[in-house]
Short mmCIF file of C-alpha atoms and ligand atoms in Angstrom, two decimals:
data_model
loop_
_atom_site.label_atom_id
_atom_site.label_comp_id
_atom_site.label_asym_id
_atom_site.label_seq_id
_atom_site.Cartn_x
_atom_site.Cartn_y
_atom_site.Cartn_z
CA MET A 14 67.78 126.60 117.63
CA THR A 15 66.39 126.39 114.08
CA GLU A 16 69.12 126.37 111.48
CA PHE A 17 69.24 128.85 108.62
CA PHE A 18 72.03 127.43 106.44
CA THR A 19 70.45 123.98 106.21
CA ASP A 20 72.36 122.74 103.15
CA VAL A 21 75.58 122.85 105.12
CA THR A 22 75.33 120.38 107.95
CA GLU A 23 78.99 120.05 108.94
CA ARG A 24 81.86 122.48 109.21
CA ILE A 25 83.31 123.27 105.76
CA PRO A 26 86.12 120.69 105.30
CA PHE A 27 89.56 121.13 103.74
CA GLU A 28 89.79 118.84 100.69
CA GLY A 29 92.85 120.17 98.85
CA PRO A 30 93.40 121.81 95.44
CA ASP A 31 92.23 118.80 93.44
CA SER A 32 88.76 118.58 95.00
CA ASP A 33 85.80 119.75 92.93
CA ASN A 34 83.53 120.15 95.95
CA PRO A 35 82.43 123.82 95.91
CA LEU A 36 81.60 123.68 99.62
CA ALA A 37 85.12 122.68 100.65
CA PHE A 38 88.38 124.58 101.11
CA HIS A 39 90.98 123.93 98.46
CA TRP A 40 93.87 125.87 99.98
CA TYR A 41 92.86 126.98 103.47
CA ASP A 42 93.95 124.21 105.80
CA ALA A 43 93.68 125.73 109.30
CA ASP A 44 96.22 123.40 110.94
CA ARG A 45 98.84 123.44 108.19
CA VAL A 46 102.04 125.03 109.47
CA VAL A 47 103.46 127.74 107.19
CA ALA A 48 106.55 129.73 108.17
CA GLY A 49 106.32 128.47 111.75
CA ARG A 50 102.67 129.24 112.38
CA ARG A 51 99.35 127.47 111.76
CA MET A 52 97.46 128.92 108.81
CA GLU A 53 94.57 129.85 111.08
CA ASP A 54 96.94 131.82 113.33
CA HIS A 55 98.59 133.57 110.39
CA LEU A 56 95.39 134.62 108.66
CA ARG A 57 93.05 135.24 111.62
CA PHE A 58 89.95 135.37 109.40
CA ALA A 59 86.91 137.34 110.46
CA VAL A 60 83.43 137.55 108.93
CA CYS A 61 81.83 140.99 108.98
CA TYR A 62 78.30 141.27 110.30
CA TRP A 63 77.19 144.22 108.18
CA HIS A 64 77.54 142.99 104.60
CA SER A 65 76.73 139.38 105.38
CA PHE A 66 73.74 139.72 107.70
CA ASN A 67 72.49 143.31 107.74
CA TRP A 68 72.51 144.16 104.09
CA ASP A 69 69.48 142.90 102.19
CA GLY A 70 70.95 143.61 98.75
CA PHE A 71 69.41 147.06 98.22
CA ASP A 72 71.27 149.55 96.06
CA ILE A 73 70.48 153.13 95.09
CA PHE A 74 68.40 151.85 92.17
CA GLY A 75 66.42 149.09 93.76
CA ALA A 76 65.12 147.12 96.70
CA GLY A 77 66.69 144.25 98.62
CA THR A 78 67.13 140.97 96.77
CA LEU A 79 68.86 138.73 99.31
CA ASP A 80 67.26 136.08 101.49
CA ARG A 81 67.51 137.80 104.89
CA PRO A 82 64.18 137.05 106.57
CA TRP A 83 65.04 139.01 109.76
CA HIS A 84 65.53 142.21 107.75
CA PRO A 85 62.78 144.89 108.08
CA THR A 86 62.31 144.71 104.29
CA PHE A 87 61.02 141.17 104.63
CA ALA A 88 59.64 141.28 108.19
CA PRO A 89 58.27 144.81 108.57
CA THR A 90 56.10 143.98 111.56
CA ALA A 91 58.62 141.83 113.47
CA ASP A 92 59.77 142.97 116.90
CA PRO A 93 63.22 144.53 116.21
CA LEU A 94 64.90 142.64 119.05
CA ASP A 95 63.40 139.31 117.98
CA ALA A 96 64.68 140.02 114.48
CA ALA A 97 68.13 140.92 115.86
CA LYS A 98 68.20 137.63 117.77
CA ALA A 99 67.23 135.60 114.70
CA LYS A 100 69.95 137.41 112.77
CA MET A 101 72.51 136.61 115.48
CA ASN A 102 71.55 132.93 115.48
CA ALA A 103 72.12 132.79 111.73
CA ALA A 104 75.37 134.77 112.00
CA PHE A 105 76.96 132.48 114.60
CA GLU A 106 75.68 129.41 112.77
CA PHE A 107 77.51 130.73 109.70
CA PHE A 108 80.75 131.64 111.53
CA ALA A 109 80.90 128.19 113.11
CA LYS A 110 80.04 126.23 109.94
CA LEU A 111 82.56 128.24 107.94
CA GLY A 112 85.23 127.74 110.61
CA ALA A 113 86.03 131.44 110.86
CA PRO A 114 87.77 132.10 114.17
CA PHE A 115 86.60 135.74 114.38
CA TYR A 116 83.81 138.17 113.51
CA CYS A 117 83.44 141.98 113.50
CA PHE A 118 80.44 144.26 114.06
CA HIS A 119 79.12 147.80 114.30
CA ASP A 120 76.93 148.45 117.35
CA ARG A 121 73.92 149.00 115.08
CA ASP A 122 74.54 145.73 113.21
CA ILE A 123 73.87 143.58 116.25
CA ALA A 124 71.34 145.84 118.00
CA PRO A 125 68.80 148.05 116.23
CA ASP A 126 68.51 151.76 116.99
CA GLY A 127 66.09 152.24 119.88
CA GLY A 128 64.96 155.76 119.07
CA SER A 129 66.75 157.33 122.06
CA PHE A 130 70.32 156.94 123.26
CA LYS A 131 69.13 155.18 126.39
CA GLU A 132 66.99 152.63 124.55
CA SER A 133 69.66 152.00 121.91
CA ALA A 134 72.24 151.40 124.66
CA ALA A 135 69.88 149.02 126.50
CA ARG A 136 69.30 147.06 123.30
CA LEU A 137 73.02 146.86 122.66
CA ASP A 138 73.63 145.57 126.19
CA GLU A 139 71.00 142.87 125.73
CA MET A 140 72.46 141.76 122.40
CA VAL A 141 76.02 141.83 123.79
CA ASP A 142 74.95 139.39 126.53
CA LEU A 143 73.58 137.13 123.83
CA ALA A 144 76.71 137.50 121.69
CA ALA A 145 78.80 136.50 124.73
CA GLU A 146 76.75 133.29 125.00
CA HIS A 147 77.17 132.55 121.30
CA GLN A 148 80.92 133.19 121.53
CA GLN A 149 81.14 130.83 124.52
CA ARG A 150 79.15 128.13 122.73
CA THR A 151 80.97 128.31 119.39
CA GLY A 152 84.47 129.47 120.38
CA VAL A 153 84.24 132.27 117.80
CA GLN A 154 85.99 135.45 119.00
CA LEU A 155 85.53 139.14 118.32
CA LEU A 156 88.31 140.58 116.13
CA TRP A 157 86.94 144.11 116.50
CA GLY A 158 83.92 146.18 117.31
CA THR A 159 83.08 149.62 116.01
CA ALA A 160 80.35 152.23 116.38
CA ASN A 161 78.28 153.23 113.40
CA LEU A 162 78.79 157.01 113.32
CA PHE A 163 77.59 157.53 109.76
CA SER A 164 74.13 156.04 109.06
CA HIS A 165 71.87 158.11 111.32
CA PRO A 166 70.82 161.54 109.96
CA ARG A 167 72.35 163.22 113.04
CA TYR A 168 75.75 162.40 111.52
CA GLN A 169 75.05 164.06 108.18
CA ALA A 170 77.88 166.55 108.78
CA GLY A 171 80.20 164.11 110.52
CA ALA A 172 80.57 162.81 114.06
CA ALA A 173 83.77 164.10 115.71
CA THR A 174 84.22 166.68 112.94
CA ASN A 175 80.65 167.97 113.15
CA PRO A 176 80.22 171.76 113.41
CA ASP A 177 77.88 171.11 116.37
CA PRO A 178 79.49 169.91 119.63
CA GLU A 179 76.19 168.25 120.62
CA VAL A 180 76.75 165.76 117.79
CA PHE A 181 80.35 165.28 118.95
CA ALA A 182 79.01 164.53 122.43
CA TYR A 183 76.47 162.02 121.08
CA ALA A 184 79.17 160.26 119.05
CA ALA A 185 81.48 160.20 122.08
CA ALA A 186 78.73 158.59 124.15
CA GLN A 187 78.11 156.02 121.44
CA VAL A 188 81.82 155.13 121.18
CA ALA A 189 82.19 154.91 124.98
CA HIS A 190 79.31 152.43 125.07
CA CYS A 191 80.54 150.43 122.09
CA LEU A 192 84.12 150.30 123.39
CA ASP A 193 82.77 148.97 126.70
CA ALA A 194 80.77 146.35 124.75
CA THR A 195 83.85 145.38 122.71
CA HIS A 196 85.85 145.06 125.92
CA ARG A 197 83.15 142.87 127.52
CA LEU A 198 83.23 140.57 124.49
CA GLY A 199 87.03 140.24 124.64
CA GLY A 200 87.52 142.15 121.36
CA HIS A 201 91.09 142.12 120.06
CA ASN A 202 90.82 145.62 118.53
CA TYR A 203 88.51 148.60 118.29
CA VAL A 204 88.12 150.27 114.87
CA LEU A 205 87.20 153.82 113.88
CA TRP A 206 86.30 154.36 110.26
CA GLY A 207 85.65 158.06 109.68
CA GLY A 208 82.55 157.44 107.59
CA ARG A 209 81.54 161.08 107.41
CA GLU A 210 84.67 162.66 108.87
CA GLY A 211 85.43 164.78 105.84
CA TYR A 212 83.76 167.45 103.80
CA GLU A 213 81.68 168.11 100.70
CA THR A 214 82.73 171.72 100.12
CA LEU A 215 85.35 174.03 101.60
CA LEU A 216 82.81 176.84 101.28
CA ASN A 217 81.24 175.76 104.58
CA THR A 218 84.16 173.94 106.19
CA ASP A 219 86.77 175.01 108.75
CA LEU A 220 89.49 172.41 108.17
CA ARG A 221 91.59 173.35 111.17
CA ARG A 222 88.74 173.12 113.63
CA GLU A 223 87.56 169.81 112.27
CA LEU A 224 91.02 168.24 112.51
CA ASP A 225 91.48 169.54 116.07
CA GLN A 226 88.07 168.08 116.98
CA LEU A 227 88.94 164.71 115.45
CA ALA A 228 92.22 164.62 117.38
CA ARG A 229 90.46 165.46 120.65
CA PHE A 230 87.91 162.73 119.97
CA LEU A 231 90.62 160.14 119.39
CA SER A 232 92.50 161.23 122.53
CA MET A 233 89.30 160.70 124.52
CA VAL A 234 88.92 157.22 123.01
CA VAL A 235 92.50 156.36 124.01
CA GLU A 236 91.92 157.72 127.54
CA HIS A 237 88.73 155.67 127.84
CA LYS A 238 90.46 152.53 126.62
CA GLN A 239 93.09 152.97 129.33
CA ARG A 240 90.48 153.72 132.00
CA ILE A 241 88.49 150.53 131.34
CA GLY A 242 91.63 148.40 130.85
CA PHE A 243 90.91 147.45 127.23
CA ALA A 244 94.12 145.78 126.05
CA GLY A 245 93.26 145.69 122.33
CA ALA A 246 94.52 148.12 119.70
CA ILE A 247 92.68 151.24 118.57
CA LEU A 248 92.68 151.32 114.76
CA ILE A 249 91.79 154.04 112.24
CA GLU A 250 90.59 152.77 108.85
CA PRO A 251 91.77 155.08 106.04
CA LYS A 252 89.54 155.78 103.05
CA PRO A 253 89.99 158.64 100.56
CA PHE A 254 86.36 159.44 99.76
CA GLU A 255 82.84 157.98 99.77
CA PRO A 256 80.59 158.92 101.40
CA THR A 257 82.16 162.41 101.65
CA LYS A 258 83.99 163.98 98.76
CA HIS A 259 87.18 164.28 100.79
CA GLN A 260 87.84 162.22 103.92
CA TYR A 261 90.48 163.28 106.43
CA ASP A 262 91.81 159.72 106.85
CA TYR A 263 92.67 159.66 103.14
CA ASP A 264 95.38 156.99 103.22
CA VAL A 265 98.04 155.60 105.55
CA ALA A 266 100.39 158.53 104.93
CA ALA A 267 97.68 161.08 105.77
CA VAL A 268 96.72 159.18 108.93
CA TYR A 269 100.37 158.93 109.99
CA ALA A 270 100.91 162.66 109.52
CA PHE A 271 97.74 163.34 111.53
CA LEU A 272 98.81 161.02 114.36
CA GLN A 273 102.23 162.66 114.51
CA ARG A 274 100.80 166.17 114.48
CA TYR A 275 98.52 165.37 117.43
CA ASP A 276 100.96 163.15 119.33
CA LEU A 277 98.85 160.00 118.97
CA VAL A 278 101.33 157.88 117.06
CA ASP A 279 102.05 155.48 119.93
CA GLU A 280 98.38 154.92 120.68
CA ILE A 281 96.67 154.33 117.35
CA LYS A 282 97.35 152.04 114.40
CA VAL A 283 95.60 151.45 111.08
CA ASN A 284 93.13 148.96 109.66
CA ILE A 285 93.95 148.85 105.95
CA GLU A 286 91.19 147.96 103.51
CA VAL A 287 92.22 146.71 100.07
CA ASN A 288 89.51 148.55 98.15
CA HIS A 289 90.19 151.77 100.09
CA ALA A 290 93.88 151.49 99.19
CA THR A 291 93.09 151.18 95.50
CA LEU A 292 90.57 154.04 95.64
CA SER A 293 93.30 156.27 97.08
CA GLY A 294 95.47 155.46 94.07
CA HIS A 295 97.76 153.02 95.87
CA ASP A 296 98.39 149.31 95.71
CA PHE A 297 97.24 147.29 98.72
CA ALA A 298 100.87 146.26 99.27
CA HIS A 299 101.95 149.92 99.31
CA GLU A 300 99.55 150.76 102.12
CA ILE A 301 100.77 147.79 104.16
CA ALA A 302 104.43 148.72 103.55
CA ALA A 303 103.76 152.36 104.50
CA ALA A 304 102.07 151.29 107.75
CA VAL A 305 104.79 148.78 108.62
CA ASP A 306 107.45 151.42 108.00
CA ALA A 307 105.63 153.90 110.26
CA GLY A 308 105.11 151.27 112.97
CA ILE A 309 101.32 151.60 112.78
CA PHE A 310 100.25 148.42 110.99
CA GLY A 311 97.27 146.87 112.76
CA SER A 312 94.76 144.89 110.73
CA VAL A 313 93.27 144.36 107.26
CA ASP A 314 89.83 144.54 105.69
CA ALA A 315 90.19 142.00 102.90
CA ASN A 316 88.22 142.66 99.73
CA ALA A 317 88.67 143.83 96.15
CA GLY A 318 87.48 146.66 93.95
CA ASP A 319 86.81 146.56 90.25
CA ASP A 320 89.29 147.85 87.69
CA ARG A 321 86.66 149.84 85.85
CA LEU A 322 84.47 151.13 88.67
CA GLY A 323 85.72 153.92 90.89
CA TRP A 324 83.83 153.26 94.07
CA ASP A 325 83.90 150.88 96.99
CA LEU A 326 82.74 147.58 95.48
CA ASP A 327 83.73 145.37 98.42
CA ARG A 328 84.03 142.23 96.30
CA PHE A 329 85.51 139.09 97.81
CA PRO A 330 89.27 138.97 97.10
CA MET A 331 90.01 136.57 94.24
CA SER A 332 93.39 137.78 92.89
CA VAL A 333 96.11 135.56 94.31
CA GLU A 334 98.82 137.76 92.84
CA GLN A 335 97.51 141.02 94.34
CA MET A 336 96.98 139.40 97.71
CA SER A 337 100.38 137.65 97.60
CA LEU A 338 102.12 141.01 97.30
CA GLY A 339 100.16 142.27 100.32
CA MET A 340 100.82 139.12 102.33
CA LEU A 341 104.51 139.40 101.43
CA GLU A 342 104.62 142.73 103.28
CA ILE A 343 102.59 141.40 106.22
CA VAL A 344 104.48 138.13 106.70
CA GLY A 345 107.80 139.84 105.98
CA ALA A 346 107.05 142.22 108.86
CA GLY A 347 106.35 139.37 111.27
CA GLY A 348 102.63 138.89 110.66
CA PHE A 349 99.55 139.98 112.60
CA THR A 350 99.60 140.59 116.33
CA THR A 351 96.15 141.80 117.43
CA GLY A 352 94.89 142.18 113.84
CA GLY A 353 93.60 139.77 111.24
CA LEU A 354 91.89 139.53 107.86
CA ASN A 355 88.31 140.73 108.10
CA PHE A 356 86.18 140.06 105.03
CA ASP A 357 84.67 143.50 104.55
CA SER A 358 83.31 141.89 101.38
CA LYS A 359 79.82 141.49 100.10
CA LEU A 360 77.95 139.29 97.70
CA ARG A 361 76.75 140.65 94.38
CA ARG A 362 73.09 141.57 94.46
CA GLN A 363 72.08 138.62 92.27
CA SER A 364 73.78 136.06 94.52
CA ILE A 365 70.56 135.16 96.27
CA ASP A 366 71.13 131.56 97.33
CA ARG A 367 71.92 131.02 101.01
CA ASN A 368 75.00 129.01 100.03
CA ASP A 369 76.41 131.98 98.12
CA LEU A 370 77.61 133.41 101.43
CA PHE A 371 79.71 130.25 101.85
CA HIS A 372 81.00 130.42 98.28
CA GLY A 373 82.10 134.05 98.72
CA HIS A 374 83.95 133.36 101.95
CA ILE A 375 85.45 130.04 100.81
CA GLY A 376 86.84 131.79 97.71
CA GLY A 377 88.21 134.66 99.80
CA MET A 378 89.78 132.35 102.38
CA ASP A 379 91.32 130.12 99.72
CA THR A 380 92.71 133.17 97.91
CA MET A 381 94.29 134.52 101.10
CA ALA A 382 95.62 131.07 102.05
CA ARG A 383 97.26 130.70 98.65
CA ALA A 384 98.63 134.22 98.96
CA LEU A 385 100.12 133.27 102.32
CA LEU A 386 101.79 130.22 100.78
CA VAL A 387 103.20 132.34 97.94
CA ALA A 388 104.46 135.00 100.33
CA ALA A 389 106.08 132.46 102.65
CA ALA A 390 107.74 130.69 99.70
CA ILE A 391 109.08 133.97 98.29
CA LEU A 392 110.49 134.90 101.68
CA GLU A 393 112.07 131.48 102.06
CA GLY A 394 113.48 131.55 98.54
CA GLY A 395 115.17 134.84 99.35
CA GLU A 396 115.69 136.06 95.74
CA LEU A 397 113.76 139.29 96.20
CA ALA A 398 115.47 140.10 99.49
CA ALA A 399 118.90 139.37 98.02
CA ASN A 400 118.15 141.51 94.98
CA ARG A 401 116.95 144.39 97.14
CA ALA A 402 119.97 144.20 99.43
CA ALA A 403 122.33 144.14 96.45
CA ARG A 404 120.60 147.19 94.99
CA TYR A 405 121.51 149.31 98.02
CA THR A 406 125.02 148.00 98.79
CA GLY A 407 126.55 151.40 98.02
CA TRP A 408 124.84 152.75 101.09
CA ASP A 409 126.73 150.28 103.27
CA GLY A 410 130.04 151.45 101.80
CA GLU A 411 132.17 154.40 102.82
CA LEU A 412 130.36 157.05 100.76
CA GLY A 413 126.87 155.93 101.77
CA ARG A 414 127.72 155.74 105.45
CA SER A 415 129.45 159.12 105.53
CA ILE A 416 126.43 160.77 103.87
CA LEU A 417 123.99 159.24 106.32
CA ASP A 418 125.99 159.77 109.49
CA GLY A 419 126.59 163.41 108.63
CA THR A 420 130.39 163.32 108.34
CA ILE A 421 130.21 164.62 104.80
CA ASP A 422 128.35 167.78 103.76
CA LEU A 423 127.08 169.34 100.56
CA ALA A 424 130.29 171.24 99.83
CA ALA A 425 132.42 168.14 100.38
CA LEU A 426 130.18 166.19 97.99
CA HIS A 427 130.63 168.99 95.49
CA ASP A 428 134.41 168.79 95.69
CA ARG A 429 134.35 165.00 95.51
CA THR A 430 132.18 165.01 92.40
CA VAL A 431 134.04 167.61 90.35
CA ASP A 432 136.66 165.25 88.94
CA ARG A 433 134.52 162.12 88.78
CA GLY A 434 132.75 160.53 85.86
CA GLU A 435 129.08 159.55 85.67
CA PRO A 436 127.76 157.05 88.24
CA VAL A 437 127.36 153.56 86.79
CA ARG A 438 123.73 152.78 85.99
CA VAL A 439 122.30 149.32 86.68
CA SER A 440 119.04 147.64 85.72
CA GLY A 441 116.09 147.84 88.12
CA GLY A 442 115.17 144.38 86.86
CA GLN A 443 111.44 144.77 87.39
CA GLU A 444 110.37 142.26 84.75
CA ARG A 445 112.82 139.63 86.04
CA LEU A 446 111.47 140.16 89.57
CA GLU A 447 107.86 139.97 88.39
CA ASN A 448 108.70 136.68 86.72
CA ILE A 449 110.06 135.35 90.00
CA VAL A 450 106.75 136.21 91.69
CA ALA A 451 104.81 134.60 88.84
CA ARG A 452 106.83 131.40 89.24
CA TYR A 453 106.01 131.20 92.94
CA VAL A 454 102.31 131.89 92.24
CA ALA A 455 102.29 129.01 89.74
CA ARG A 456 104.26 126.57 91.87
CA VAL A 457 103.00 126.66 95.42
CA ARG A 458 100.87 123.75 96.60
C1 LIG B 528 83.32 151.37 104.74
C2 LIG B 528 84.00 150.39 105.57
C3 LIG B 528 83.41 150.11 106.91
C4 LIG B 528 84.40 149.92 108.00
C5 LIG B 528 83.79 149.81 109.37
O1 LIG B 528 83.89 151.59 103.51
O2 LIG B 528 84.98 149.81 105.17
O3 LIG B 528 82.60 148.99 106.78
O4 LIG B 528 85.17 148.79 107.78
O5 LIG B 528 83.00 150.89 109.70
CO1 LIG B 529 86.20 148.34 106.02
#
């Protein structure tokens, strides 16, 4: 097999924080045990196929810039399946050299559209057989698969939420086939991002119908999963907007309300993407905490937005502090089970060297590894937990318990309050707590 990433001949080594080697890990040490688990098992890194191998760098203003010789931009006359095979060789070469234990794909990332459903499905089957061989050879596993229900023009008005049931049927067929493929490849999860499940204008949209359709679609996915014996988790990926003006899976709270309304809460969890969280006006850590609280936390798409740009930038995560606060919620809740950290992150359009794909992922993995160390140290130190517990002690006392267990009612609280003075106010201490976090960020090694 001819190699694509020829500058990197060995697996990227761990050399520690003092190394200046840009093609080495400085913090991610797969075998290092943190809070009782190997780093690799905590973080469960995945590389995404779409940004790293499918995207040629095009944007709405200009053509592809990246060195992706299998891409139709650069090989317009190549046989699509030959090109897909060359792309898969390069992808698995990259996963293995990086030392990423997992990858993720859309059906159309690994197998090109065949023009008809039948031909597309046959191509996917052929490429899945090849992916199984690559997985066997390299030991790389599939974190999740997903069907692309947003790129083809047939999905212009959505997939499950389309006003035309023929489109719903097509999407259902595509998901059935892709879920089977994910199952065959031993996928740990199956993701549904509602790329066009939303609307542009209420003037032509029947909200109630579209939500009922979406719920029926998801119920069918759950039924199919059970029928084929897929043991992985089904995950919805919330995003507030882009490409549609309003997306139904706006954020974790909206997804949770939807799952409760349609009695799907025990069957479906969420895949939280950092840049989607920030677009919805929330911190990454908030979305994790909301999902953990609702019992629907599944997996993470690790990336970063840009403070000044209000769309989905999908940069590699580089902020240790932001990621530490997210990891604090994840590790505090017991860590990943089926999920992991998928780099739904892409290079900037000018990053045209082949090695840039390594630099992006090395930076992201080191950032997340450091964030894990910070989170584990904060949890071990216990100051934040002690502070939080102290803040709520009143609720463990007589008054708090009698309010919560219902032995005291509104009128009784009225009578109790009449002759009392003001409650004693105490400091929330936010700055002191932020300083504690900053100290851990600075100190961990
Ligand atoms: C889009 C996005 C997708 C999903 C998979 O914003 O995040 O790549 O992760 O369809
Ligand atoms: Co994503």
